[in-house]
Amino acid sequence: MNQKKRLSVKTVVLIGMFGALAAVLETFQIPVPFAPPFYKLDFAETPIMIGAFALGPVPAILMELVKNLLKILINGTTTMYVGDLGNFIGGCAFVLPASILYQKHRTRKMAMAGLGLSVLTGVLTAIVVNCFLTLPLYANLMFGGIENIISMGTAINPAITNLPTFAVFAIVPFNLLKLGMNAGITALVYKKVSVILHVGAPVREPRTSVEKG
């Protein structure tokens, strides 16, 4: 009982730590030349993905929640909370597939497959969330209509003429780049970080014929 309680406290501390680190990293944003200025790269999903591998899918959702709440508390919102909602949904869609797969099969091969699936799921979710939720709401609240968002895209890329082309030439490449970078960094650093995270954790029974990841 004491062991379970101690591990539970450790999990809560790690959720707070990873969520706070993600909120800090999200303040360092990099604009991209092929999308409107409200699309900016950041590395906030990297610590959450590391935490999702270490702790599991439910803590991963809580880390995303902590990240967004801290961001709002510290910096407020510039999108009338629409972007924050989209960030939470998209973040969960990104970290959950890899976390779920890795919890079932803790191998390097499964971790890499999970990261690839997470990038794909994150991009597809970004298309749906942006086209049907965040962009229409954000446009009506801040820009007077979706056509003004489209015109911002057209000014950058003449091929953008409507919402579907906005998705193809702005949403998809932006999220492929952002999520791919976060997944790549996670793949590079997770193994080293996991050694620290698992200090004091109960020893797992060895499994035969399984490559550990």
Coordinates of N, CA and C in Angstrom, one line a residue, residues 79-205:
T79 N -6.1 33.8 -28.6 CA -7.1 33.2 -29.6 C -8.5 33.0 -29.0
M80 N -8.8 33.8 -27.9 CA -10.1 33.6 -27.3 C -10.3 32.2 -26.8
Y81 N -9.3 31.5 -26.4 CA -9.3 30.1 -25.9 C -9.5 29.1 -27.0
V82 N -9.8 29.5 -28.2 CA -10.0 28.6 -29.3 C -8.8 27.8 -29.7
G83 N -7.7 28.5 -29.8 CA -6.4 27.9 -30.1 C -6.0 26.9 -28.9
D84 N -6.3 27.3 -27.7 CA -5.9 26.5 -26.5 C -6.7 25.2 -26.6
L85 N -7.9 25.3 -26.9 CA -8.8 24.0 -27.1 C -8.2 23.1 -28.1
G86 N -7.9 23.7 -29.3 CA -7.3 23.0 -30.4 C -6.0 22.4 -30.0
N87 N -5.2 23.1 -29.3 CA -3.9 22.6 -28.8 C -4.0 21.4 -27.9
F88 N -5.0 21.4 -27.0 CA -5.2 20.3 -26.1 C -5.7 19.1 -26.9
I89 N -6.6 19.3 -27.8 CA -7.1 18.1 -28.6 C -6.0 17.5 -29.5
G90 N -5.3 18.4 -30.2 CA -4.3 18.0 -31.0 C -3.1 17.3 -30.3
G91 N -2.8 17.9 -29.1 CA -1.7 17.3 -28.3 C -2.1 15.9 -27.9
C92 N -3.3 15.7 -27.4 CA -3.7 14.4 -27.0 C -3.7 13.4 -28.1
A93 N -4.2 13.8 -29.3 CA -4.2 12.9 -30.5 C -2.8 12.5 -30.9
F94 N -1.8 13.4 -30.6 CA -0.4 13.1 -30.9 C 0.2 12.1 -29.9
V95 N 0.1 12.3 -28.6 CA 0.8 11.5 -27.7 C 0.1 10.2 -27.3
L96 N -1.2 10.1 -27.5 CA -1.9 8.9 -27.1 C -1.5 7.6 -27.9
P97 N -1.5 7.6 -29.2 CA -1.2 6.4 -29.9 C 0.1 5.8 -29.6
A98 N 1.2 6.6 -29.5 CA 2.5 6.0 -29.2 C 2.5 5.5 -27.7
S99 N 1.9 6.2 -26.8 CA 1.8 5.8 -25.4 C 1.1 4.5 -25.3
I100 N 0.0 4.3 -25.9 CA -0.8 3.1 -25.8 C -0.1 1.9 -26.3
L101 N 0.5 2.1 -27.5 CA 1.3 1.0 -28.1 C 2.4 0.6 -27.3
Y102 N 3.1 1.6 -26.7 CA 4.4 1.3 -26.0 C 4.0 0.6 -24.6
Q103 N 2.9 1.0 -24.0 CA 2.5 0.3 -22.8 C 2.2 -1.1 -23.0
K104 N 1.8 -1.5 -24.2 CA 1.5 -2.9 -24.4 C 2.7 -3.7 -24.8
H105 N 3.6 -3.1 -25.5 CA 4.8 -3.8 -26.0 C 6.0 -2.8 -25.8
R106 N 6.8 -3.0 -24.8 CA 7.9 -2.0 -24.5 C 9.1 -2.4 -25.2
T107 N 9.1 -2.2 -26.5 CA 10.2 -2.5 -27.4 C 10.6 -1.2 -28.1
R108 N 11.8 -1.1 -28.6 CA 12.2 0.0 -29.4 C 11.4 0.0 -30.7
K109 N 11.2 -1.1 -31.3 CA 10.5 -1.2 -32.6 C 9.1 -0.7 -32.4
M110 N 8.4 -1.0 -31.3 CA 7.1 -0.6 -31.1 C 7.0 0.9 -30.7
A111 N 8.1 1.4 -30.1 CA 8.2 2.8 -29.8 C 8.3 3.6 -31.0
M112 N 9.1 3.2 -32.0 CA 9.3 3.9 -33.3 C 8.0 3.8 -34.1
A113 N 7.4 2.7 -34.1 CA 6.1 2.5 -34.8 C 5.0 3.4 -34.2
G114 N 5.0 3.5 -32.9 CA 4.1 4.4 -32.2 C 4.3 5.8 -32.5
L115 N 5.5 6.3 -32.6 CA 5.8 7.7 -32.9 C 5.4 8.0 -34.3
G116 N 5.6 7.0 -35.3 CA 5.1 7.2 -36.6 C 3.6 7.3 -36.7
L117 N 2.9 6.4 -36.0 CA 1.5 6.5 -35.9 C 1.0 7.8 -35.3
S118 N 1.7 8.2 -34.2 CA 1.3 9.5 -33.6 C 1.4 10.7 -34.5
V119 N 2.4 10.7 -35.3 CA 2.6 11.8 -36.2 C 1.4 11.8 -37.2
L120 N 1.1 10.6 -37.8 CA 0.0 10.5 -38.7 C -1.4 10.9 -38.1
T121 N -1.6 10.4 -36.9 CA -2.9 10.7 -36.1 C -2.9 12.2 -35.8
G122 N -1.8 12.7 -35.4 CA -1.8 14.2 -35.1 C -2.1 15.0 -36.3
V123 N -1.5 14.7 -37.4 CA -1.8 15.5 -38.6 C -3.3 15.4 -39.1
L124 N -3.8 14.1 -39.1 CA -5.2 14.0 -39.4 C -6.1 14.7 -38.5
T125 N -5.8 14.6 -37.2 CA -6.6 15.3 -36.2 C -6.5 16.8 -36.4
A126 N -5.4 17.3 -36.7 CA -5.2 18.8 -37.0 C -6.0 19.2 -38.1
I127 N -6.1 18.4 -39.2 CA -7.0 18.8 -40.3 C -8.4 19.0 -39.9
V128 N -8.9 18.0 -39.2 CA -10.3 18.0 -38.7 C -10.6 19.1 -37.7
V129 N -9.7 19.2 -36.7 CA -9.9 20.3 -35.7 C -9.8 21.7 -36.3
N130 N -8.8 21.9 -37.1 CA -8.6 23.2 -37.7 C -9.8 23.6 -38.6
C131 N -10.1 22.7 -39.5 CA -11.1 23.0 -40.6 C -12.5 23.1 -40.0
F132 N -12.9 22.3 -39.0 CA -14.2 22.3 -38.5 C -14.5 22.9 -37.1
L133 N -13.4 23.2 -36.4 CA -13.6 23.8 -35.1 C -12.8 25.1 -34.9
T134 N -11.5 25.0 -34.9 CA -10.7 26.2 -34.4 C -10.7 27.3 -35.5
L135 N -10.4 27.0 -36.7 CA -10.3 28.1 -37.7 C -11.7 28.8 -37.9
P136 N -12.8 28.1 -38.1 CA -14.1 28.8 -38.2 C -14.4 29.7 -37.0
L137 N -14.2 29.1 -35.8 CA -14.4 29.9 -34.5 C -13.5 31.1 -34.4
Y138 N -12.2 30.8 -34.6 CA -11.2 31.9 -34.5 C -11.4 33.0 -35.5
A139 N -11.8 32.6 -36.8 CA -12.0 33.5 -37.8 C -13.2 34.4 -37.5
N140 N -14.3 33.9 -37.0 CA -15.4 34.6 -36.7 C -15.2 35.6 -35.5
L141 N -14.4 35.1 -34.5 CA -14.2 35.9 -33.3 C -13.2 37.0 -33.6
M142 N -12.1 36.7 -34.3 CA -11.0 37.6 -34.4 C -10.8 38.3 -35.8
F143 N -11.3 37.7 -36.9 CA -11.0 38.2 -38.2 C -12.3 38.5 -39.1
G144 N -13.5 38.3 -38.5 CA -14.7 38.7 -39.2 C -15.1 37.7 -40.3
G145 N -14.6 36.5 -40.3 CA -15.0 35.4 -41.2 C -13.8 34.6 -41.7
I146 N -14.2 33.4 -42.1 CA -13.1 32.4 -42.6 C -12.4 32.9 -43.8
E147 N -13.1 33.7 -44.7 CA -12.5 34.2 -45.9 C -11.3 35.1 -45.6
N148 N -11.3 35.7 -44.5 CA -10.1 36.5 -44.1 C -8.9 35.7 -43.7
I149 N -9.2 34.5 -43.1 CA -8.1 33.6 -42.8 C -7.5 33.0 -44.1
I150 N -8.4 32.7 -45.1 CA -8.0 32.2 -46.3 C -7.1 33.2 -47.1
S151 N -7.5 34.4 -47.0 CA -6.8 35.5 -47.7 C -5.4 35.6 -47.2
M152 N -5.2 35.4 -45.8 CA -3.9 35.4 -45.2 C -3.0 34.3 -45.8
G153 N -3.6 33.1 -46.0 CA -2.9 32.0 -46.7 C -2.6 32.3 -48.1
T154 N -3.5 32.9 -48.8 CA -3.3 33.3 -50.3 C -2.2 34.2 -50.4
A155 N -2.0 35.2 -49.5 CA -0.9 36.1 -49.6 C 0.4 35.4 -49.5
I156 N 0.5 34.3 -48.8 CA 1.7 33.6 -48.6 C 1.9 32.6 -49.8
N157 N 0.8 31.9 -50.2 CA 0.9 30.9 -51.2 C -0.4 31.0 -52.1
P158 N -0.2 31.5 -53.3 CA -1.4 31.7 -54.2 C -2.2 30.4 -54.5
A159 N -1.6 29.3 -54.2 CA -2.4 28.0 -54.4 C -3.5 27.9 -53.3
I160 N -3.4 28.6 -52.2 CA -4.4 28.6 -51.2 C -5.6 29.5 -51.6
T161 N -6.7 28.9 -51.9 CA -7.9 29.7 -52.4 C -9.1 29.4 -51.6
N162 N -9.1 28.3 -50.8 CA -10.3 27.9 -50.0 C -9.8 27.1 -48.8
L163 N -10.8 26.6 -48.0 CA -10.4 25.8 -46.8 C -9.7 24.5 -47.2
P164 N -10.1 23.8 -48.2 CA -9.4 22.5 -48.5 C -7.9 22.8 -48.9
T165 N -7.7 23.8 -49.7 CA -6.3 24.1 -50.2 C -5.5 24.6 -49.0
F166 N -6.2 25.4 -48.1 CA -5.5 25.8 -46.9 C -5.0 24.6 -46.1
A167 N -5.8 23.6 -46.0 CA -5.5 22.4 -45.2 C -4.3 21.7 -45.9
V168 N -4.3 21.6 -47.3 CA -3.3 20.9 -48.0 C -1.9 21.6 -47.9
F169 N -1.9 23.0 -48.1 CA -0.7 23.7 -48.2 C -0.2 24.4 -46.9
A170 N -1.0 24.4 -45.9 CA -0.6 25.1 -44.7 C -0.7 24.1 -43.5
I171 N -1.9 23.6 -43.2 CA -2.1 22.8 -42.0 C -1.3 21.5 -42.1
V172 N -1.3 20.8 -43.2 CA -0.6 19.5 -43.3 C 0.9 19.7 -43.2
P173 N 1.5 20.5 -44.0 CA 3.0 20.6 -43.9 C 3.4 21.2 -42.6
F174 N 2.7 22.1 -42.0 CA 3.0 22.7 -40.7 C 3.0 21.6 -39.6
N175 N 2.0 20.8 -39.6 CA 1.9 19.8 -38.5 C 2.8 18.6 -38.8
L176 N 3.1 18.3 -40.1 CA 4.1 17.2 -40.4 C 5.4 17.7 -39.8
L177 N 5.8 18.9 -40.0 CA 7.1 19.4 -39.6 C 7.1 19.5 -38.1
K178 N 6.1 20.1 -37.5 CA 6.1 20.2 -36.0 C 6.1 18.9 -35.3
L179 N 5.2 18.0 -35.6 CA 5.0 16.8 -34.9 C 6.2 15.8 -35.3
G180 N 6.7 15.9 -36.5 CA 7.8 15.1 -36.9 C 9.1 15.5 -36.1
M181 N 9.3 16.8 -35.9 CA 10.4 17.2 -35.1 C 10.3 16.8 -33.6
N182 N 9.1 16.9 -33.1 CA 8.9 16.5 -31.7 C 9.1 15.0 -31.5
A183 N 8.6 14.2 -32.5 CA 8.8 12.8 -32.5 C 10.2 12.4 -32.6
G184 N 10.9 13.0 -33.5 CA 12.3 12.7 -33.8 C 13.2 13.0 -32.5
I185 N 13.0 14.1 -31.9 CA 13.7 14.4 -30.6 C 13.4 13.4 -29.5
T186 N 12.1 13.1 -29.4 CA 11.8 12.0 -28.4 C 12.5 10.7 -28.7
A187 N 12.6 10.3 -29.9 CA 13.3 9.1 -30.3 C 14.7 9.1 -29.9
L188 N 15.3 10.3 -30.0 CA 16.8 10.5 -29.7 C 17.0 10.5 -28.2
V189 N 16.2 11.1 -27.4 CA 16.5 11.3 -26.0 C 15.8 10.4 -25.0
Y190 N 14.7 9.7 -25.5 CA 13.9 9.0 -24.5 C 14.6 8.0 -23.7
K191 N 15.5 7.2 -24.4 CA 16.1 6.1 -23.7 C 17.0 6.6 -22.6
K192 N 17.7 7.7 -22.8 CA 18.6 8.2 -21.7 C 17.7 8.8 -20.6
V193 N 16.7 9.5 -20.9 CA 15.8 10.1 -19.9 C 15.1 9.0 -19.1
S194 N 14.7 7.9 -19.8 CA 13.9 6.9 -19.1 C 14.7 6.2 -18.0
V195 N 16.0 6.2 -18.1 CA 16.9 5.6 -17.1 C 16.7 6.4 -15.8
I196 N 16.6 7.7 -15.9 CA 16.4 8.5 -14.7 C 15.0 8.4 -14.2
L197 N 14.0 8.3 -15.1 CA 12.6 8.3 -14.7 C 12.3 7.0 -13.9
H198 N 12.9 5.9 -14.3 CA 12.6 4.6 -13.7 C 13.4 4.2 -12.5
V199 N 14.2 5.2 -12.0 CA 15.0 4.9 -10.8 C 14.0 4.8 -9.6
G200 N 14.1 3.7 -8.9 CA 13.2 3.5 -7.8 C 11.9 2.8 -8.1
A201 N 11.7 2.6 -9.4 CA 10.5 1.9 -9.9 C 10.7 0.4 -9.6
P202 N 9.5 -0.3 -9.4 CA 9.6 -1.8 -9.2 C 10.2 -2.5 -10.4
V203 N 11.1 -3.5 -10.1 CA 11.7 -4.2 -11.2 C 10.7 -5.1 -11.9
R204 N 10.7 -5.0 -13.2 CA 9.8 -5.8 -14.0 C 10.3 -7.2 -14.2
E205 N 9.4 -8.2 -14.2 CA 9.9 -9.6 -14.5 C 10.4 -9.7 -15.9

